């Protein structure tokens, strides 16, 4: 299940850190792609599978 948002260059590290903090071990991939101007799209791919008790 991918989620994405556009962030300025100087906030990429914070966006990645927030995604990792939010999804923890469910994060499978993080993609950063250039958008218009100095903005970048940060896409987080997380697993939607099993949960352990």
PDB file of N, CA, C and O in Angstrom:
ATOM      1  N   UNK A   1       0.843  -1.174   0.000  1.00  0.00           N
ATOM      2  CA  UNK A   1       0.000   0.000   0.000  1.00  0.00           C
ATOM      3  C   UNK A   1       0.890   1.239   0.000  1.00  0.00           C
ATOM      4  O   UNK A   1       1.482   1.586   1.011  1.00  0.00           O
ATOM      5  N   UNK A   2       1.056   1.928  -1.122  1.00  0.00           N
ATOM      6  CA  UNK A   2       1.907   3.108  -1.164  1.00  0.00           C
ATOM      7  C   UNK A   2       1.181   4.368  -0.705  1.00  0.00           C
ATOM      8  O   UNK A   2      -0.009   4.534  -0.931  1.00  0.00           O
ATOM      9  N   UNK A   3       1.927   5.231  -0.033  1.00  0.00           N
ATOM     10  CA  UNK A   3       1.432   6.557   0.320  1.00  0.00           C
ATOM     11  C   UNK A   3       2.475   7.563  -0.133  1.00  0.00           C
ATOM     12  O   UNK A   3       3.656   7.253  -0.162  1.00  0.00           O
ATOM     13  N   UNK A   4       2.069   8.763  -0.506  1.00  0.00           N
ATOM     14  CA  UNK A   4       3.045   9.733  -1.004  1.00  0.00           C
ATOM     15  C   UNK A   4       2.613  11.155  -0.692  1.00  0.00           C
ATOM     16  O   UNK A   4       1.459  11.438  -0.425  1.00  0.00           O
ATOM     17  N   UNK A   5       3.603  12.074  -0.738  1.00  0.00           N
ATOM     18  CA  UNK A   5       3.369  13.491  -0.563  1.00  0.00           C
ATOM     19  C   UNK A   5       4.572  14.252  -1.097  1.00  0.00           C
ATOM     20  O   UNK A   5       5.673  13.732  -1.140  1.00  0.00           O
ATOM     21  N   UNK A   6       4.379  15.503  -1.519  1.00  0.00           N
ATOM     22  CA  UNK A   6       5.463  16.320  -2.047  1.00  0.00           C
ATOM     23  C   UNK A   6       6.045  17.175  -0.927  1.00  0.00           C
ATOM     24  O   UNK A   6       5.313  17.785  -0.157  1.00  0.00           O
ATOM     25  N   UNK A   7       7.367  17.175  -0.834  1.00  0.00           N
ATOM     26  CA  UNK A   7       8.049  17.954   0.196  1.00  0.00           C
ATOM     27  C   UNK A   7       9.215  18.706  -0.433  1.00  0.00           C
ATOM     28  O   UNK A   7       9.788  18.267  -1.429  1.00  0.00           O
ATOM     29  N   UNK A   8       9.595  19.849   0.148  1.00  0.00           N
ATOM     30  CA  UNK A   8      10.777  20.546  -0.344  1.00  0.00           C
ATOM     31  C   UNK A   8      12.052  19.764   0.001  1.00  0.00           C
ATOM     32  O   UNK A   8      12.054  18.910   0.894  1.00  0.00           O
ATOM     33  N   UNK A   9      13.110  20.083  -0.709  1.00  0.00           N
ATOM     34  CA  UNK A   9      14.378  19.367  -0.572  1.00  0.00           C
ATOM     35  C   UNK A   9      14.850  19.268   0.871  1.00  0.00           C
ATOM     36  O   UNK A   9      15.259  18.206   1.337  1.00  0.00           O
ATOM     37  N   UNK A  10      14.761  20.353   1.622  1.00  0.00           N
ATOM     38  CA  UNK A  10      15.300  20.357   2.979  1.00  0.00           C
ATOM     39  C   UNK A  10      14.466  19.543   3.978  1.00  0.00           C
ATOM     40  O   UNK A  10      14.911  19.315   5.097  1.00  0.00           O
ATOM     41  N   UNK A  11      13.275  19.086   3.576  1.00  0.00           N
ATOM     42  CA  UNK A  11      12.434  18.300   4.477  1.00  0.00           C
ATOM     43  C   UNK A  11      12.385  16.809   4.137  1.00  0.00           C
ATOM     44  O   UNK A  11      11.641  16.059   4.764  1.00  0.00           O
ATOM     45  N   UNK A  12      13.188  16.369   3.166  1.00  0.00           N
ATOM     46  CA  UNK A  12      13.162  14.960   2.773  1.00  0.00           C
ATOM     47  C   UNK A  12      13.535  14.054   3.950  1.00  0.00           C
ATOM     48  O   UNK A  12      12.859  13.066   4.221  1.00  0.00           O
ATOM     49  N   UNK A  13      14.588  14.394   4.667  1.00  0.00           N
ATOM     50  CA  UNK A  13      15.019  13.556   5.787  1.00  0.00           C
ATOM     51  C   UNK A  13      13.936  13.458   6.857  1.00  0.00           C
ATOM     52  O   UNK A  13      13.695  12.376   7.415  1.00  0.00           O
ATOM     53  N   UNK A  14      13.252  14.554   7.141  1.00  0.00           N
ATOM     54  CA  UNK A  14      12.179  14.522   8.139  1.00  0.00           C
ATOM     55  C   UNK A  14      10.986  13.713   7.652  1.00  0.00           C
ATOM     56  O   UNK A  14      10.346  13.008   8.440  1.00  0.00           O
ATOM     57  N   UNK A  15      10.671  13.796   6.362  1.00  0.00           N
ATOM     58  CA  UNK A  15       9.553  13.029   5.807  1.00  0.00           C
ATOM     59  C   UNK A  15       9.838  11.530   5.885  1.00  0.00           C
ATOM     60  O   UNK A  15       8.964  10.732   6.232  1.00  0.00           O
ATOM     61  N   UNK A  16      11.075  11.142   5.573  1.00  0.00           N
ATOM     62  CA  UNK A  16      11.453   9.729   5.650  1.00  0.00           C
ATOM     63  C   UNK A  16      11.422   9.258   7.098  1.00  0.00           C
ATOM     64  O   UNK A  16      10.900   8.175   7.400  1.00  0.00           O
ATOM     65  N   UNK A  17      11.958  10.056   8.011  1.00  0.00           N
ATOM     66  CA  UNK A  17      11.958   9.688   9.425  1.00  0.00           C
ATOM     67  C   UNK A  17      10.534   9.553   9.966  1.00  0.00           C
ATOM     68  O   UNK A  17      10.240   8.640  10.745  1.00  0.00           O
ATOM     69  N   UNK A  18       9.638  10.441   9.544  1.00  0.00           N
ATOM     70  CA  UNK A  18       8.245  10.373   9.993  1.00  0.00           C
ATOM     71  C   UNK A  18       7.566   9.108   9.468  1.00  0.00           C
ATOM     72  O   UNK A  18       6.795   8.467  10.186  1.00  0.00           O
ATOM     73  N   UNK A  19       7.851   8.738   8.218  1.00  0.00           N
ATOM     74  CA  UNK A  19       7.259   7.524   7.652  1.00  0.00           C
ATOM     75  C   UNK A  19       7.740   6.284   8.389  1.00  0.00           C
ATOM     76  O   UNK A  19       6.961   5.382   8.686  1.00  0.00           O
ATOM     77  N   UNK A  20       9.024   6.251   8.719  1.00  0.00           N
ATOM     78  CA  UNK A  20       9.575   5.104   9.441  1.00  0.00           C
ATOM     79  C   UNK A  20       8.996   5.045  10.855  1.00  0.00           C
ATOM     80  O   UNK A  20       8.632   3.977  11.345  1.00  0.00           O
ATOM     81  N   UNK A  21       8.864   6.192  11.511  1.00  0.00           N
ATOM     82  CA  UNK A  21       8.298   6.220  12.858  1.00  0.00           C
ATOM     83  C   UNK A  21       6.832   5.796  12.851  1.00  0.00           C
ATOM     84  O   UNK A  21       6.369   5.117  13.768  1.00  0.00           O
ATOM     85  N   UNK A  22       6.088   6.190  11.814  1.00  0.00           N
ATOM     86  CA  UNK A  22       4.664   5.887  11.736  1.00  0.00           C
ATOM     87  C   UNK A  22       4.420   4.412  11.450  1.00  0.00           C
ATOM     88  O   UNK A  22       3.545   3.785  12.042  1.00  0.00           O
ATOM     89  N   UNK A  23       5.185   3.831  10.517  1.00  0.00           N
ATOM     90  CA  UNK A  23       4.911   2.459  10.064  1.00  0.00           C
ATOM     91  C   UNK A  23       5.845   1.413  10.661  1.00  0.00           C
ATOM     92  O   UNK A  23       5.618   0.218  10.480  1.00  0.00           O
ATOM     93  N   UNK A  24       6.911   1.851  11.303  1.00  0.00           N
ATOM     94  CA  UNK A  24       7.887   0.977  11.962  1.00  0.00           C
ATOM     95  C   UNK A  24       8.384  -0.142  11.049  1.00  0.00           C
ATOM     96  O   UNK A  24       8.883   0.125   9.971  1.00  0.00           O
ATOM     97  N   UNK A  25       8.218  -1.379  11.444  1.00  0.00           N
ATOM     98  CA  UNK A  25       8.777  -2.507  10.695  1.00  0.00           C
ATOM     99  C   UNK A  25       7.977  -2.874   9.452  1.00  0.00           C
ATOM    100  O   UNK A  25       8.374  -3.757   8.692  1.00  0.00           O
ATOM    101  N   UNK A  26       6.858  -2.207   9.219  1.00  0.00           N
ATOM    102  CA  UNK A  26       6.044  -2.496   8.038  1.00  0.00           C
ATOM    103  C   UNK A  26       6.602  -1.825   6.784  1.00  0.00           C
ATOM    104  O   UNK A  26       6.177  -2.144   5.678  1.00  0.00           O
ATOM    105  N   UNK A  27       7.565  -0.911   6.923  1.00  0.00           N
ATOM    106  CA  UNK A  27       8.144  -0.213   5.765  1.00  0.00           C
ATOM    107  C   UNK A  27       8.948  -1.206   4.935  1.00  0.00           C
ATOM    108  O   UNK A  27       9.809  -1.908   5.447  1.00  0.00           O
ATOM    109  N   UNK A  28       8.633  -1.272   3.650  1.00  0.00           N
ATOM    110  CA  UNK A  28       9.348  -2.153   2.730  1.00  0.00           C
ATOM    111  C   UNK A  28      10.248  -1.358   1.791  1.00  0.00           C
ATOM    112  O   UNK A  28      11.351  -1.780   1.495  1.00  0.00           O
ATOM    113  N   UNK A  29       9.767  -0.215   1.308  1.00  0.00           N
ATOM    114  CA  UNK A  29      10.543   0.612   0.370  1.00  0.00           C
ATOM    115  C   UNK A  29      10.203   2.071   0.587  1.00  0.00           C
ATOM    116  O   UNK A  29       9.077   2.392   0.968  1.00  0.00           O
ATOM    117  N   UNK A  30      11.179   2.940   0.327  1.00  0.00           N
ATOM    118  CA  UNK A  30      10.944   4.382   0.312  1.00  0.00           C
ATOM    119  C   UNK A  30      11.564   4.905  -0.975  1.00  0.00           C
ATOM    120  O   UNK A  30      12.745   4.667  -1.239  1.00  0.00           O
ATOM    121  N   UNK A  31      10.747   5.598  -1.775  1.00  0.00           N
ATOM    122  CA  UNK A  31      11.206   6.165  -3.044  1.00  0.00           C
ATOM    123  C   UNK A  31      11.138   7.679  -2.957  1.00  0.00           C
ATOM    124  O   UNK A  31      10.134   8.221  -2.494  1.00  0.00           O
ATOM    125  N   UNK A  32      12.195   8.358  -3.417  1.00  0.00           N
ATOM    126  CA  UNK A  32      12.210   9.815  -3.480  1.00  0.00           C
ATOM    127  C   UNK A  32      12.448  10.196  -4.936  1.00  0.00           C
ATOM    128  O   UNK A  32      13.471   9.837  -5.520  1.00  0.00           O
ATOM    129  N   UNK A  33      11.477  10.917  -5.525  1.00  0.00           N
ATOM    130  CA  UNK A  33      11.530  11.281  -6.935  1.00  0.00           C
ATOM    131  C   UNK A  33      11.327  12.783  -7.064  1.00  0.00           C
ATOM    132  O   UNK A  33      10.451  13.353  -6.408  1.00  0.00           O
ATOM    133  N   UNK A  34      12.119  13.414  -7.912  1.00  0.00           N
ATOM    134  CA  UNK A  34      12.008  14.851  -8.127  1.00  0.00           C
ATOM    135  C   UNK A  34      10.677  15.232  -8.746  1.00  0.00           C
ATOM    136  O   UNK A  34      10.162  14.560  -9.635  1.00  0.00           O
ATOM    137  N   UNK A  35      10.095  16.328  -8.246  1.00  0.00           N
ATOM    138  CA  UNK A  35       8.841  16.864  -8.784  1.00  0.00           C
ATOM    139  C   UNK A  35       9.144  18.267  -9.322  1.00  0.00           C
ATOM    140  O   UNK A  35      10.291  18.584  -9.614  1.00  0.00           O
ATOM    141  N   UNK A  36       8.155  19.112  -9.404  1.00  0.00           N
ATOM    142  CA  UNK A  36       8.333  20.468  -9.929  1.00  0.00           C
ATOM    143  C   UNK A  36       9.162  21.316  -8.970  1.00  0.00           C
ATOM    144  O   UNK A  36       8.987  21.240  -7.746  1.00  0.00           O
ATOM    145  N   UNK A  37      10.057  22.103  -9.517  1.00  0.00           N
ATOM    146  CA  UNK A  37      10.873  22.992  -8.696  1.00  0.00           C
ATOM    147  C   UNK A  37      11.807  22.209  -7.798  1.00  0.00           C
ATOM    148  O   UNK A  37      12.399  21.213  -8.181  1.00  0.00           O
ATOM    149  N   UNK A  38      11.933  22.650  -6.570  1.00  0.00           N
ATOM    150  CA  UNK A  38      12.787  21.965  -5.597  1.00  0.00           C
ATOM    151  C   UNK A  38      11.953  21.086  -4.675  1.00  0.00           C
ATOM    152  O   UNK A  38      12.285  20.913  -3.506  1.00  0.00           O
ATOM    153  N   UNK A  39      10.875  20.542  -5.205  1.00  0.00           N
ATOM    154  CA  UNK A  39      10.020  19.637  -4.437  1.00  0.00           C
ATOM    155  C   UNK A  39      10.243  18.210  -4.896  1.00  0.00           C
ATOM    156  O   UNK A  39      10.579  17.959  -6.044  1.00  0.00           O
ATOM    157  N   UNK A  40      10.036  17.289  -3.980  1.00  0.00           N
ATOM    158  CA  UNK A  40      10.238  15.878  -4.244  1.00  0.00           C
ATOM    159  C   UNK A  40       9.055  15.092  -3.710  1.00  0.00           C
ATOM    160  O   UNK A  40       8.468  15.455  -2.702  1.00  0.00           O
ATOM    161  N   UNK A  41       8.725  14.015  -4.400  1.00  0.00           N
ATOM    162  CA  UNK A  41       7.657  13.134  -3.956  1.00  0.00           C
ATOM    163  C   UNK A  41       8.287  11.983  -3.181  1.00  0.00           C
ATOM    164  O   UNK A  41       9.152  11.284  -3.693  1.00  0.00           O
ATOM    165  N   UNK A  42       7.855  11.825  -1.953  1.00  0.00           N
ATOM    166  CA  UNK A  42       8.339  10.736  -1.102  1.00  0.00           C
ATOM    167  C   UNK A  42       7.234   9.690  -1.032  1.00  0.00           C
ATOM    168  O   UNK A  42       6.145   9.964  -0.542  1.00  0.00           O
ATOM    169  N   UNK A  43       7.521   8.510  -1.551  1.00  0.00           N
ATOM    170  CA  UNK A  43       6.548   7.420  -1.555  1.00  0.00           C
ATOM    171  C   UNK A  43       7.027   6.322  -0.621  1.00  0.00           C
ATOM    172  O   UNK A  43       8.167   5.878  -0.730  1.00  0.00           O
ATOM    173  N   UNK A  44       6.165   5.899   0.269  1.00  0.00           N
ATOM    174  CA  UNK A  44       6.485   4.843   1.224  1.00  0.00           C
ATOM    175  C   UNK A  44       5.645   3.613   0.890  1.00  0.00           C
ATOM    176  O   UNK A  44       4.425   3.702   0.831  1.00  0.00           O
ATOM    177  N   UNK A  45       6.299   2.501   0.670  1.00  0.00           N
ATOM    178  CA  UNK A  45       5.609   1.239   0.417  1.00  0.00           C
ATOM    179  C   UNK A  45       5.685   0.420   1.701  1.00  0.00           C
ATOM    180  O   UNK A  45       6.772   0.165   2.222  1.00  0.00           O
ATOM    181  N   UNK A  46       4.505   0.051   2.202  1.00  0.00           N
ATOM    182  CA  UNK A  46       4.445  -0.718   3.442  1.00  0.00           C
ATOM    183  C   UNK A  46       3.799  -2.067   3.187  1.00  0.00           C
ATOM    184  O   UNK A  46       3.052  -2.240   2.226  1.00  0.00           O
ATOM    185  N   UNK A  47       4.105  -3.013   4.042  1.00  0.00           N
ATOM    186  CA  UNK A  47       3.486  -4.335   3.895  1.00  0.00           C
ATOM    187  C   UNK A  47       2.083  -4.286   4.499  1.00  0.00           C
ATOM    188  O   UNK A  47       1.850  -3.615   5.489  1.00  0.00           O
ATOM    189  N   UNK A  48       1.188  -5.010   3.901  1.00  0.00           N
ATOM    190  CA  UNK A  48      -0.166  -5.069   4.410  1.00  0.00           C
ATOM    191  C   UNK A  48      -0.497  -6.462   4.890  1.00  0.00           C
ATOM    192  O   UNK A  48      -1.648  -6.829   5.000  1.00  0.00           O
ATOM    193  N   UNK A  49       0.522  -7.218   5.153  1.00  0.00           N
ATOM    194  CA  UNK A  49       0.348  -8.630   5.479  1.00  0.00           C
ATOM    195  C   UNK A  49       0.033  -8.899   6.923  1.00  0.00           C
ATOM    196  O   UNK A  49      -0.640  -8.140   7.597  1.00  0.00           O
ATOM    197  N   UNK A  50       0.573 -10.007   7.380  1.00  0.00           N
ATOM    198  CA  UNK A  50       0.245 -10.539   8.686  1.00  0.00           C
ATOM    199  C   UNK A  50       0.766  -9.663   9.829  1.00  0.00           C
ATOM    200  O   UNK A  50       1.742  -8.959   9.696  1.00  0.00           O
ATOM    201  N   UNK A  51       0.066  -9.746  10.955  1.00  0.00           N
ATOM    202  CA  UNK A  51       0.496  -9.058  12.165  1.00  0.00           C
ATOM    203  C   UNK A  51       0.836 -10.109  13.212  1.00  0.00           C
ATOM    204  O   UNK A  51       0.150 -11.112  13.338  1.00  0.00           O
ATOM    205  N   UNK A  52       1.903  -9.864  13.956  1.00  0.00           N
ATOM    206  CA  UNK A  52       2.300 -10.804  15.001  1.00  0.00           C
ATOM    207  C   UNK A  52       1.800 -10.309  16.343  1.00  0.00           C
ATOM    208  O   UNK A  52       1.790  -9.134  16.625  1.00  0.00           O
ATOM    209  N   UNK A  53       1.364 -11.220  17.176  1.00  0.00           N
ATOM    210  CA  UNK A  53       0.845 -10.857  18.508  1.00  0.00           C
ATOM    211  C   UNK A  53       1.961 -10.606  19.480  1.00  0.00           C
ATOM    212  O   UNK A  53       3.060 -10.996  19.343  1.00  0.00           O
TER     213      UNK A  53
END
